[in-house]
PDB file of C-alpha atoms and ligand atoms in Angstrom:
ATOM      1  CA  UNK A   1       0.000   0.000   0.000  1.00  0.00           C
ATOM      2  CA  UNK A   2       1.156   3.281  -0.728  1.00  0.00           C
ATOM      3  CA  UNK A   3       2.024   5.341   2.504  1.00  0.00           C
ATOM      4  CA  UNK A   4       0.151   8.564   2.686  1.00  0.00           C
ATOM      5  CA  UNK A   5       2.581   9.766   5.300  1.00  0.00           C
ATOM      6  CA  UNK A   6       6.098   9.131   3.175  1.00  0.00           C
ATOM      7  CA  UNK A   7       7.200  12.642   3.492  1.00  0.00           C
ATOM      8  CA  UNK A   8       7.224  12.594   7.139  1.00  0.00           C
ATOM      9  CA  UNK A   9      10.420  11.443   8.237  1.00  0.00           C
ATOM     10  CA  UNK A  10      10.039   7.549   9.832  1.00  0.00           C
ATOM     11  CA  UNK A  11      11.943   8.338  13.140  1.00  0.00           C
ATOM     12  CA  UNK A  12       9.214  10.302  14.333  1.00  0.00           C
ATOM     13  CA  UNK A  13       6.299   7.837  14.117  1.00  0.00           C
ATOM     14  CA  UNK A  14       6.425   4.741  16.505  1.00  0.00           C
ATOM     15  CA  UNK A  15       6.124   1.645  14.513  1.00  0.00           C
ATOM     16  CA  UNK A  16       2.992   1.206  14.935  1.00  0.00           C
ATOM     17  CA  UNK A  17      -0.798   2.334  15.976  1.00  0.00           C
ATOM     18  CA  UNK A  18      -3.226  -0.100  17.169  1.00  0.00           C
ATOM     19  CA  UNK A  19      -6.810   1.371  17.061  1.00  0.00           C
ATOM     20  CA  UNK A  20     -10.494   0.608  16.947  1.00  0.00           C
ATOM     21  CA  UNK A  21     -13.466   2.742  17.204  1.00  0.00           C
ATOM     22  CA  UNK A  22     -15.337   1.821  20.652  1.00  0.00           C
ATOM     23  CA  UNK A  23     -18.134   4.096  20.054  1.00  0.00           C
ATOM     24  CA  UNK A  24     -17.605   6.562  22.974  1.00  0.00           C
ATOM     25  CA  UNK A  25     -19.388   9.865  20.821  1.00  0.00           C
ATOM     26  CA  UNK A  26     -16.374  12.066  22.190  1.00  0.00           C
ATOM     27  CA  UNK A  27     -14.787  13.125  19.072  1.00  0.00           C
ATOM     28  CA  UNK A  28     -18.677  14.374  18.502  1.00  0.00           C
ATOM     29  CA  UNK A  29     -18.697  17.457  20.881  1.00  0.00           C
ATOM     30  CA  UNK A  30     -17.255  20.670  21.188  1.00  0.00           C
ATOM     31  CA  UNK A  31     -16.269  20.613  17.986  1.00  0.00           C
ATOM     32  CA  UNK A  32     -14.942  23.016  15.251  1.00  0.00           C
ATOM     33  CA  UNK A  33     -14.883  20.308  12.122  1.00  0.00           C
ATOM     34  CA  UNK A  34     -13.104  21.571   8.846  1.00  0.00           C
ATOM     35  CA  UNK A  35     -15.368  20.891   6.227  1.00  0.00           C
ATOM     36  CA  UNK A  36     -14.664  21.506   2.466  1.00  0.00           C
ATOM     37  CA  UNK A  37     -17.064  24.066   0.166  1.00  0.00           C
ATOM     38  CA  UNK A  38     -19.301  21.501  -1.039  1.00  0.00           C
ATOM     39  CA  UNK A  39     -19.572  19.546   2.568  1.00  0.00           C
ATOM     40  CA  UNK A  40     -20.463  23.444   4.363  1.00  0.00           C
ATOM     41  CA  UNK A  41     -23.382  23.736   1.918  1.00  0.00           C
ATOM     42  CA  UNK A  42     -24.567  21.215   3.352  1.00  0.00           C
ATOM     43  CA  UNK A  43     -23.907  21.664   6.436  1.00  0.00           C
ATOM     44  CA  UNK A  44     -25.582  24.941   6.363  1.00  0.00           C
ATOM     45  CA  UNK A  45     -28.503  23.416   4.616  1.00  0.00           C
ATOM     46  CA  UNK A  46     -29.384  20.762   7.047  1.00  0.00           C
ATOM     47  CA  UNK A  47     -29.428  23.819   9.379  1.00  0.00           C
ATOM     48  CA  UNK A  48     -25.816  23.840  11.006  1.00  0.00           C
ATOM     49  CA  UNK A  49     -23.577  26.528  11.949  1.00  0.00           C
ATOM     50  CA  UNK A  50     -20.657  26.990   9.781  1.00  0.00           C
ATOM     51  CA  UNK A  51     -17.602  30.001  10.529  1.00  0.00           C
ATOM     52  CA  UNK A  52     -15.006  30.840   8.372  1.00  0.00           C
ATOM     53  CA  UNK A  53     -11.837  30.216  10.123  1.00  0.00           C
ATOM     54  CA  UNK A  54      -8.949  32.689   8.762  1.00  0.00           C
ATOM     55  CA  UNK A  55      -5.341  32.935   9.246  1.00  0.00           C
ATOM     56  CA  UNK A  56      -2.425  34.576   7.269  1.00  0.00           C
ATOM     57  CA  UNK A  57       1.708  33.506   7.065  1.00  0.00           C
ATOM     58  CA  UNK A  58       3.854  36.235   6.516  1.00  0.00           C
ATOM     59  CA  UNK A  59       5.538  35.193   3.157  1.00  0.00           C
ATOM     60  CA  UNK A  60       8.556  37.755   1.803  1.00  0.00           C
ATOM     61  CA  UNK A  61       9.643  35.188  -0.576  1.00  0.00           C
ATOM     62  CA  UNK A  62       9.205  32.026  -1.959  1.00  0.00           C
ATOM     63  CA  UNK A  63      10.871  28.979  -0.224  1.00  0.00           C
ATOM     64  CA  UNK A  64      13.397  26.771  -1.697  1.00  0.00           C
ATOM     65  CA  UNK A  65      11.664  24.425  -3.457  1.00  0.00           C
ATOM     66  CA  UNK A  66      12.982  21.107  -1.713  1.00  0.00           C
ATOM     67  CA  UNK A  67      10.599  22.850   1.306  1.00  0.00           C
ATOM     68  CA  UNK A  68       7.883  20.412   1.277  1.00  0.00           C
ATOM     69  CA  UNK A  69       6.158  21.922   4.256  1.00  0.00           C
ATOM     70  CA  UNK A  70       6.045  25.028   3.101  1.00  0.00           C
ATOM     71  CA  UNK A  71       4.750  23.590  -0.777  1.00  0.00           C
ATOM     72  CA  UNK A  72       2.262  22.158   1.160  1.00  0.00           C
ATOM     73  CA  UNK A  73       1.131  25.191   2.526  1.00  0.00           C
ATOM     74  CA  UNK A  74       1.755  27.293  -0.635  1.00  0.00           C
ATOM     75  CA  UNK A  75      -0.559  25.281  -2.281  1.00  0.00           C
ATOM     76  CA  UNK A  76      -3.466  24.894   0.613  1.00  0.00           C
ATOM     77  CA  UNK A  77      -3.585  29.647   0.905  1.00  0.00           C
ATOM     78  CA  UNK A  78      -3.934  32.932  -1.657  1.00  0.00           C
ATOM     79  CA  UNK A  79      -1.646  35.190  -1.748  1.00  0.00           C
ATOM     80  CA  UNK A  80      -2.325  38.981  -0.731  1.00  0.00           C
ATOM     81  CA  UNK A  81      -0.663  42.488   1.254  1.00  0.00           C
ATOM     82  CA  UNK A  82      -0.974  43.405   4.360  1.00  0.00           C
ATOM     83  CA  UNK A  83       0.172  46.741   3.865  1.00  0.00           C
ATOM     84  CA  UNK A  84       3.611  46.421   2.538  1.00  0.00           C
ATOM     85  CA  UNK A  85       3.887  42.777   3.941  1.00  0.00           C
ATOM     86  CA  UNK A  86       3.408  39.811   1.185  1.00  0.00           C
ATOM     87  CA  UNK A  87       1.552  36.838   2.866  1.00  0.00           C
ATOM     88  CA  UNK A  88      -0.374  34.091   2.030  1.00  0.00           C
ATOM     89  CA  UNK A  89      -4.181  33.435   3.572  1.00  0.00           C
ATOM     90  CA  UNK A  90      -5.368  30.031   4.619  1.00  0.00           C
ATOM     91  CA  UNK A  91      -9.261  30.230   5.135  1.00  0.00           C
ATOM     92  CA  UNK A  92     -10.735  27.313   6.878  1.00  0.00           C
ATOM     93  CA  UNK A  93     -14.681  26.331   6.845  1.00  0.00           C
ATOM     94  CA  UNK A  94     -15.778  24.239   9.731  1.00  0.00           C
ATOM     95  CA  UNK A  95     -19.111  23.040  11.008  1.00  0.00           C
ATOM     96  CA  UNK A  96     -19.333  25.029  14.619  1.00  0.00           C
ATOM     97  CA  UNK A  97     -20.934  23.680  17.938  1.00  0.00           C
ATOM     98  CA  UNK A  98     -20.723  23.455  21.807  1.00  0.00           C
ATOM     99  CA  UNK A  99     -22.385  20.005  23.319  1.00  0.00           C
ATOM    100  CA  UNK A 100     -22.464  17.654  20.967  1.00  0.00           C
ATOM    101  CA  UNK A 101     -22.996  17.567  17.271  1.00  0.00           C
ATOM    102  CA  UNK A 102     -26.703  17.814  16.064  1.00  0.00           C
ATOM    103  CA  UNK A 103     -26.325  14.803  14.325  1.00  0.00           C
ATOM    104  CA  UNK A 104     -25.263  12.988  17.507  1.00  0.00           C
ATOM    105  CA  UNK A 105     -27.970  10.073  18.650  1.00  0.00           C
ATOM    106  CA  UNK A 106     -28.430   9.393  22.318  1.00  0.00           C
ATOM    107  CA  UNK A 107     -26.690   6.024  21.751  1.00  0.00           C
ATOM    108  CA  UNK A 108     -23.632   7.863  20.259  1.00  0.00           C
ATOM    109  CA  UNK A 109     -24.004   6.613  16.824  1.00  0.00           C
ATOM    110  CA  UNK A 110     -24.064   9.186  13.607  1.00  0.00           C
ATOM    111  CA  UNK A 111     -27.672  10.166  12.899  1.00  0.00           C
ATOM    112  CA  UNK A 112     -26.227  11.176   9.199  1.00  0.00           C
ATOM    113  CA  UNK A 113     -23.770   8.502   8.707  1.00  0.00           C
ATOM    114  CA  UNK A 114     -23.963   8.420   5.231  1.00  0.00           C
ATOM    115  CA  UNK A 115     -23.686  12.122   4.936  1.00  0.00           C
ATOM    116  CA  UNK A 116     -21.104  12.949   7.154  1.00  0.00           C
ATOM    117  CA  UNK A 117     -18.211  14.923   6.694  1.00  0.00           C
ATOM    118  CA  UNK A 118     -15.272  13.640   5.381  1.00  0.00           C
ATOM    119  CA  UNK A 119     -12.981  14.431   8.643  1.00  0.00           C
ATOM    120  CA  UNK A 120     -15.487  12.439  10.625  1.00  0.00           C
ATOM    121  CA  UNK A 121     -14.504   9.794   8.526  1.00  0.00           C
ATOM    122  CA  UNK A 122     -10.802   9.921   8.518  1.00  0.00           C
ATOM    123  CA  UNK A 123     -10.498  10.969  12.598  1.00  0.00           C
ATOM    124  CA  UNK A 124      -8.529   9.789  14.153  1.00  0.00           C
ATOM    125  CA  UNK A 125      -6.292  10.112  11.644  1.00  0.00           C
ATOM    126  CA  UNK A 126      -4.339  13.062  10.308  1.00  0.00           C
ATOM    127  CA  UNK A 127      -4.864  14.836   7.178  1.00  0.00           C
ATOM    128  CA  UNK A 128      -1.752  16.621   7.328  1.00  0.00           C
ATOM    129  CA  UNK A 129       1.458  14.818   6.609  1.00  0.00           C
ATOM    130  CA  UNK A 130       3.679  17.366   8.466  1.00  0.00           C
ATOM    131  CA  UNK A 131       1.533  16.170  11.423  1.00  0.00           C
ATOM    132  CA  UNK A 132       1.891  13.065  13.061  1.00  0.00           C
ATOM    133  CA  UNK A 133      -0.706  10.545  14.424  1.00  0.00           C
ATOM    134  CA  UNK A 134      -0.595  11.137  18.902  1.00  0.00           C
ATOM    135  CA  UNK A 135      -3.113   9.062  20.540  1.00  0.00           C
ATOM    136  CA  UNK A 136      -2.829  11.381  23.361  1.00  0.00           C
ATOM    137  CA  UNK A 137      -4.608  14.595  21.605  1.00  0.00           C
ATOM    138  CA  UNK A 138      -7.093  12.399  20.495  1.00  0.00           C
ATOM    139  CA  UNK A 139     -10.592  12.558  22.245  1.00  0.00           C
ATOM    140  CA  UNK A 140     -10.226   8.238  22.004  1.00  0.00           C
ATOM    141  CA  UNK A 141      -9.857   6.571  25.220  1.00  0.00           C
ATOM    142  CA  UNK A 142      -7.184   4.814  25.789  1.00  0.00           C
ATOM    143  CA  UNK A 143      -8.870   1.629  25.496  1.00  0.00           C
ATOM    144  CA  UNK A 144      -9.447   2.080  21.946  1.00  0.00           C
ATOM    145  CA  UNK A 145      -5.449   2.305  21.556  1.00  0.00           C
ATOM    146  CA  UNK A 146      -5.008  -1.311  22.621  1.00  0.00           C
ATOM    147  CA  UNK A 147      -2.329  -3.283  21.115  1.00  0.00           C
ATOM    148  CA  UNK A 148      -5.301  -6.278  21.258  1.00  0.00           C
ATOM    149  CA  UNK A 149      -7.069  -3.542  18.740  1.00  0.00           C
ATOM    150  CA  UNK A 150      -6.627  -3.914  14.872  1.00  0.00           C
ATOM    151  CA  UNK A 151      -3.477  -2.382  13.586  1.00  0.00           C
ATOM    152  CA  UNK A 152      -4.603   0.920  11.985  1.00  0.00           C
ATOM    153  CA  UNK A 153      -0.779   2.293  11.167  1.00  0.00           C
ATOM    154  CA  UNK A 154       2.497   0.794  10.281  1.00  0.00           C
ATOM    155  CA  UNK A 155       6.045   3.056  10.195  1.00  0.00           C
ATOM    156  CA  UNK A 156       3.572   6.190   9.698  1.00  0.00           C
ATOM    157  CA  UNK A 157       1.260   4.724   6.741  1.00  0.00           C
ATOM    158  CA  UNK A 158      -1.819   4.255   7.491  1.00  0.00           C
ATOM    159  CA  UNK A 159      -3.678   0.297   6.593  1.00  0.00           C
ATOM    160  CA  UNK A 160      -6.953   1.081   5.745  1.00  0.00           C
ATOM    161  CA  UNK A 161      -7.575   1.705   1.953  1.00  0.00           C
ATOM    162  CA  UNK A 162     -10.618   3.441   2.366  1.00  0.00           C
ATOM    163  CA  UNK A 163      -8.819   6.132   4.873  1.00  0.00           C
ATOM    164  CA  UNK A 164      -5.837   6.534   2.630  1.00  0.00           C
ATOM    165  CA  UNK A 165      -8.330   7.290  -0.156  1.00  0.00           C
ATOM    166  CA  UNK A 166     -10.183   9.669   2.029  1.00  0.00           C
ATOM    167  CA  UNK A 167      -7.270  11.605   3.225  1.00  0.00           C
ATOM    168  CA  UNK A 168      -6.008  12.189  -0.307  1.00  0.00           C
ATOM    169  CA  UNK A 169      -9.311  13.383  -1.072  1.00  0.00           C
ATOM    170  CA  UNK A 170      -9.406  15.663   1.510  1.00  0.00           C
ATOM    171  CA  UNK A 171      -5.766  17.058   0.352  1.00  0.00           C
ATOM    172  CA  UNK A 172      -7.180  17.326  -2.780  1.00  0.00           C
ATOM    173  CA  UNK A 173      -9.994  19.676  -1.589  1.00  0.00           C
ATOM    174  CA  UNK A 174      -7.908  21.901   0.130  1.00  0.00           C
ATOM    175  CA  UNK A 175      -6.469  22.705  -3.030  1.00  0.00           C
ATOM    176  CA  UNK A 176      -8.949  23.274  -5.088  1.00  0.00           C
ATOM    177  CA  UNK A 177     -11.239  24.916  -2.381  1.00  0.00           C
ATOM    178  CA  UNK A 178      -8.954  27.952  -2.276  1.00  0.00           C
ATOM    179  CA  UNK A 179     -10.050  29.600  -5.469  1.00  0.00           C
ATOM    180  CA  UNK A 180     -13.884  29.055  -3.807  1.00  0.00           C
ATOM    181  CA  UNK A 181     -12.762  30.343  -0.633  1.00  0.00           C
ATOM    182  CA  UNK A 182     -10.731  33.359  -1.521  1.00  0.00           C
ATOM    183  CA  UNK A 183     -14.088  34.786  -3.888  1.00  0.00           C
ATOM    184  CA  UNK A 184     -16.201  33.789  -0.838  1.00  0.00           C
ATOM    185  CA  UNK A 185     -13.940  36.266   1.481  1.00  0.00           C
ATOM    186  CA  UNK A 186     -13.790  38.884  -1.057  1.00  0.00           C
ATOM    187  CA  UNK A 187     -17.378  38.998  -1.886  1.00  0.00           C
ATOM    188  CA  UNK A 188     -18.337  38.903   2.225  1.00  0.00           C
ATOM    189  CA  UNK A 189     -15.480  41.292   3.203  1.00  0.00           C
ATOM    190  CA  UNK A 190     -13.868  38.770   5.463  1.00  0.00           C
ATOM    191  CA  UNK A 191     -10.177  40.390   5.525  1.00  0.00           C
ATOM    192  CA  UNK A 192      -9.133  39.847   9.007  1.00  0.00           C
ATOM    193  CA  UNK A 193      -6.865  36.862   9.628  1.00  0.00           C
ATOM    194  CA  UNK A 194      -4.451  35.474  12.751  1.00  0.00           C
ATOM    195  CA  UNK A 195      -1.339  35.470  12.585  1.00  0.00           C
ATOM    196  CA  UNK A 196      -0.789  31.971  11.964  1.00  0.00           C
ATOM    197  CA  UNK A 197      -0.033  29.114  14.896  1.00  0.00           C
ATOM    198  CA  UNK A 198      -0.706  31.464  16.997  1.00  0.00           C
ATOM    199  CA  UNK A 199      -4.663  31.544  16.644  1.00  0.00           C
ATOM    200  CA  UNK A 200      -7.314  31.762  14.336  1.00  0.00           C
ATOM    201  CA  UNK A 201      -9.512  34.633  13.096  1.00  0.00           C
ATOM    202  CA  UNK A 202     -13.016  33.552  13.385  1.00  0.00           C
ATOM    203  CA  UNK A 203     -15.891  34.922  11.417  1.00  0.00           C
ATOM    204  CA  UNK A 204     -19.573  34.386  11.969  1.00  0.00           C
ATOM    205  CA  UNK A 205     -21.312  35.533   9.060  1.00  0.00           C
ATOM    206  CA  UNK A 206     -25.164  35.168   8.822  1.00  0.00           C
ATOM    207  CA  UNK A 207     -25.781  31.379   7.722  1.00  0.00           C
ATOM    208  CA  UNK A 208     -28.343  32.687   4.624  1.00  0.00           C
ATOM    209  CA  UNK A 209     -25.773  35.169   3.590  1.00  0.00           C
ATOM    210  CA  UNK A 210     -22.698  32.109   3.480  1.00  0.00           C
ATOM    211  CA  UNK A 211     -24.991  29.613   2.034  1.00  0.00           C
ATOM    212  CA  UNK A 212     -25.992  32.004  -0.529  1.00  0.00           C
ATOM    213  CA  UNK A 213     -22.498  32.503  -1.608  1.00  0.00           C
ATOM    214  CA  UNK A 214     -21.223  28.614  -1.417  1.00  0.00           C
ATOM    215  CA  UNK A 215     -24.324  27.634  -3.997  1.00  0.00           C
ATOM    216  CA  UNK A 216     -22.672  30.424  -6.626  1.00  0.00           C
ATOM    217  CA  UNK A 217     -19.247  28.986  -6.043  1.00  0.00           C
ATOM    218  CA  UNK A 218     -20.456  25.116  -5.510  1.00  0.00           C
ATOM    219  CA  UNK A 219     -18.744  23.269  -8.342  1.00  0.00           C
ATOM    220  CA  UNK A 220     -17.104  26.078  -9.903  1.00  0.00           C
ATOM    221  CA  UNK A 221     -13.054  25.960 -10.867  1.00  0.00           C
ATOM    222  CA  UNK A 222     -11.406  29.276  -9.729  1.00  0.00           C
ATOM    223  CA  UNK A 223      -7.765  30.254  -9.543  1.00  0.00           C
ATOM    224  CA  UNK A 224      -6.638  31.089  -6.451  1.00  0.00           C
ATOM    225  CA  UNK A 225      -3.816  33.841  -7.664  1.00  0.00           C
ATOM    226  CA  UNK A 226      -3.674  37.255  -5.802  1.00  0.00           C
ATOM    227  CA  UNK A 227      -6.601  38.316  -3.420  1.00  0.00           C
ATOM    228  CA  UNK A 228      -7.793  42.069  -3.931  1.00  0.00           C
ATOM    229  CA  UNK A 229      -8.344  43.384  -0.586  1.00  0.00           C
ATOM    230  CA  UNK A 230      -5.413  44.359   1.774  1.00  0.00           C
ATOM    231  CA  UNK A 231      -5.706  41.451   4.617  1.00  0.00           C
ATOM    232  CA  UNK A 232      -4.926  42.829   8.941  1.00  0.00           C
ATOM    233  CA  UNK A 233      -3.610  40.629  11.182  1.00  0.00           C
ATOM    234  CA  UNK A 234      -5.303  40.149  14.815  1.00  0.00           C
ATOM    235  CA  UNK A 235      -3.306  39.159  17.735  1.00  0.00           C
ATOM    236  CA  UNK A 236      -3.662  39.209  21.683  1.00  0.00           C
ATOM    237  CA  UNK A 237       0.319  39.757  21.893  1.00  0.00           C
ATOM    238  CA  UNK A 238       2.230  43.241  22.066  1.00  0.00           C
ATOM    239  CA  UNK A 239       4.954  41.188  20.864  1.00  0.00           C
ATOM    240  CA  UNK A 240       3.646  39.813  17.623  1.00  0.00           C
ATOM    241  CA  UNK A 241       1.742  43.436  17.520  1.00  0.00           C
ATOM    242  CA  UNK A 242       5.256  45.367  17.160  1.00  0.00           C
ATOM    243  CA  UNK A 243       6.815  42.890  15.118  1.00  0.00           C
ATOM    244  CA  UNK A 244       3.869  42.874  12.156  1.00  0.00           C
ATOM    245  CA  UNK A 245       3.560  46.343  12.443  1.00  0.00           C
ATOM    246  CA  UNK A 246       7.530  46.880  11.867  1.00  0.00           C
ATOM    247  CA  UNK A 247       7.694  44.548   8.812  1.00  0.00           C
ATOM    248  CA  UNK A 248       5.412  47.155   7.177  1.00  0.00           C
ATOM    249  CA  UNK A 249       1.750  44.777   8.392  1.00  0.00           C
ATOM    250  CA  UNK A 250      -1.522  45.943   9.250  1.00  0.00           C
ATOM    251  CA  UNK A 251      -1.663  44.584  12.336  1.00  0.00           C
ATOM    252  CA  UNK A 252      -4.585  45.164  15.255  1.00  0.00           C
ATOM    253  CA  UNK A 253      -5.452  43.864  19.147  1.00  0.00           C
ATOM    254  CA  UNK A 254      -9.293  42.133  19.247  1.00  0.00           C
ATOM    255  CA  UNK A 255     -10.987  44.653  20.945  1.00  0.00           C
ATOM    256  CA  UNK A 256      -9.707  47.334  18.367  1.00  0.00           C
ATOM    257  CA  UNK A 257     -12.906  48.341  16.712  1.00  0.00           C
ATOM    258  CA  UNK A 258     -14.114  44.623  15.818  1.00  0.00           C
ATOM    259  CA  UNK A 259     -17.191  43.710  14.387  1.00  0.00           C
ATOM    260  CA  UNK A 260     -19.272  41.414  16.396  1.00  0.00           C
ATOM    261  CA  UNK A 261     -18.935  38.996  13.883  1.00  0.00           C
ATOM    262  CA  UNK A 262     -15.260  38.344  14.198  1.00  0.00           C
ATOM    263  CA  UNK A 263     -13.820  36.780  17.559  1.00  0.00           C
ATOM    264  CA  UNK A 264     -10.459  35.904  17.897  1.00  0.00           C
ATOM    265  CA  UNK A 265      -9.573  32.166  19.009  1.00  0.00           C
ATOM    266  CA  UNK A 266      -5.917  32.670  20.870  1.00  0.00           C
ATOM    267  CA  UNK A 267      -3.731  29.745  21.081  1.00  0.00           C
ATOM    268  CA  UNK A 268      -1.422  31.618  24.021  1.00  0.00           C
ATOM    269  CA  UNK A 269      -2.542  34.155  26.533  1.00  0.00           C
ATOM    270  CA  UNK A 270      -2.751  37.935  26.163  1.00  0.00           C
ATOM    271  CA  UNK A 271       0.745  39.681  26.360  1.00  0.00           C
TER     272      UNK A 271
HETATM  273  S1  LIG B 301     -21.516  14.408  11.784  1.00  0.00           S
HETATM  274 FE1  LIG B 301     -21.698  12.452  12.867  1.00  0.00          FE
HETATM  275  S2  LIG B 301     -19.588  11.682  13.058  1.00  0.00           S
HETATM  276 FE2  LIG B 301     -19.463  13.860  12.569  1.00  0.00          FE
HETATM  277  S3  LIG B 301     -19.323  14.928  14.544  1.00  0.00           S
HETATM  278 FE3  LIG B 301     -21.493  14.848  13.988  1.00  0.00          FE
HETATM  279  S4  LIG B 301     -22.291  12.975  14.957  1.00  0.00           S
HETATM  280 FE4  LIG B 301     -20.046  12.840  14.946  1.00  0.00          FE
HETATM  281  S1  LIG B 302     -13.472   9.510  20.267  1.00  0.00           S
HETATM  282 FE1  LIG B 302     -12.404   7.891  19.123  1.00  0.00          FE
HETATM  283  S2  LIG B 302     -13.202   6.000  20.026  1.00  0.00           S
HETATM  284 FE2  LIG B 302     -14.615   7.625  20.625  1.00  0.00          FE
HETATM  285  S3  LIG B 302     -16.211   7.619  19.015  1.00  0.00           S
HETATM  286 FE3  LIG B 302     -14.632   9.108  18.388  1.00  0.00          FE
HETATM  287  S4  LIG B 302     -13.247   7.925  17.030  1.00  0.00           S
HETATM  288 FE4  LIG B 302     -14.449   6.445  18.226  1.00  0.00          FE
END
């Protein structure tokens, strides 16, 4: 089988991952589940909440080309300014909720099973091969990591087919979602992004409004090139603040002015 994980280097993956499902419903709550443009509409549609996640990567220059992390991310964002600053933009859409998932049963199986997002598919799993598989930031108990449990991967590939068809699908919609994404922000005015790994921009817009624009863009081919608008960065640290703001960024604190519909989701604590 061919290993979805080969650029990852082998000395960072134990041998092997045992793993079976056992059920348990806790990778159902509290969620924020990427979803791709096609799987939001539909998410939207039967009713959900879906935000627009948004994040931006200072980028000066291109990378050496023997950077396969940063190809992977090249490929997966848009470029655009922030002020005199070149970046690139990765915009996420996820399916939003506290408690568990409205398509959660009370016996903890899928009530839309056949339906369901692709990431509920391929979780535990990673999609990203710069990440590896850790059981312990998984919601599965440990239980379901048993070495008496199927073996689900080998020297960081995974053995399931069905999930190494899934996750290149997945990979595959990131790419081509960025075209759909990048016309979605531009024609909702979402221009506000996190600095990325150290947060996430997230906007709320109204769920008519969003679905409105994902059935123009549903099935359409678009180039993500060059975005129009100028994107600003938000971040809870002075710090980061000074730093964007000397490499020429726009750069704000949430709290500055912000919309209602925009929160910021820190990954650190306010400096
Ligand atoms: S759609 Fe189904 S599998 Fe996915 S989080 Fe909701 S209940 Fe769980
Ligand atoms: S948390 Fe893990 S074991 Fe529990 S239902 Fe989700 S995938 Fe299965």
């Amino acid at each position: 089988m061919t290993s979805v994980h080969s650029s990852i280097p082998p000395q960072i993956h134990p041998a092997i991952h045992h793993f079976s499902c056992t059920m348990c419903g806790k990778c159902c709550h509290n969620l924020r589940l990427p979803l791709d443009t096609e799987e939001a509409l539909q998410w939207l549609r039967s009713g959900g909440k879906v935000q627009v996640l948004c994040e931006a990567i200072p980028w000066p220059a291109e990378p050496d080309a023997a950077n396969g992390l940063a190809a992977y991310k090249h490929e997966r964002s848009v470029a655009a300014m922030s002020g005199e600053l070149p970046v690139r933009v990765v915009i996420t859409f996820v399916a939003a909720f506290e408690g568990a998932c409205p398509h959660l049963r009370a016996d903890m199986k899928c009530g839309a099973y056949e339906t369901r997002p692709r990431v509920c598919r391929i979780y535990p799993a990673e999609v990203n091969p710069f990440v590896p598989l850790m059981p312990q930031g998984k919601a599965c108990p440990p239980e379901a990591w048993s070495t008496s449990m199927p073996r689900m991967m080998v020297d960081g590939a995974l053995t399931d087919a069905q999930t190494v068809t899934l996750v290149r699908r997945s990979r595959q919609a990131g790419i081509e979602d960025m075209g759909r994404k990048a016309l979605i922000c531009q024609h909702l005015g979402i221009f506000v992004g996190a600095l990325a790994n150290e947060g996430f921009a997230v906007h709320s817009p109204p769920a008519t409004v969003l679905e409105d624009a994902l059935a123009v863009v549903n099935g359409m081919a678009i180039d993500a090139t060059q975005m129009q608008q100028e994107w600003i960065f938000l971040t809870n640290r002075s710090p980061t603040l000074a730093a964007l703001q000397a490499a020429g960024a726009l750069a704000i604190r949430p709290g500055d002015g912000l919309p209602d519909t925009i929160e910021y989701l820190a990954f650190h604590g306010d400096e």
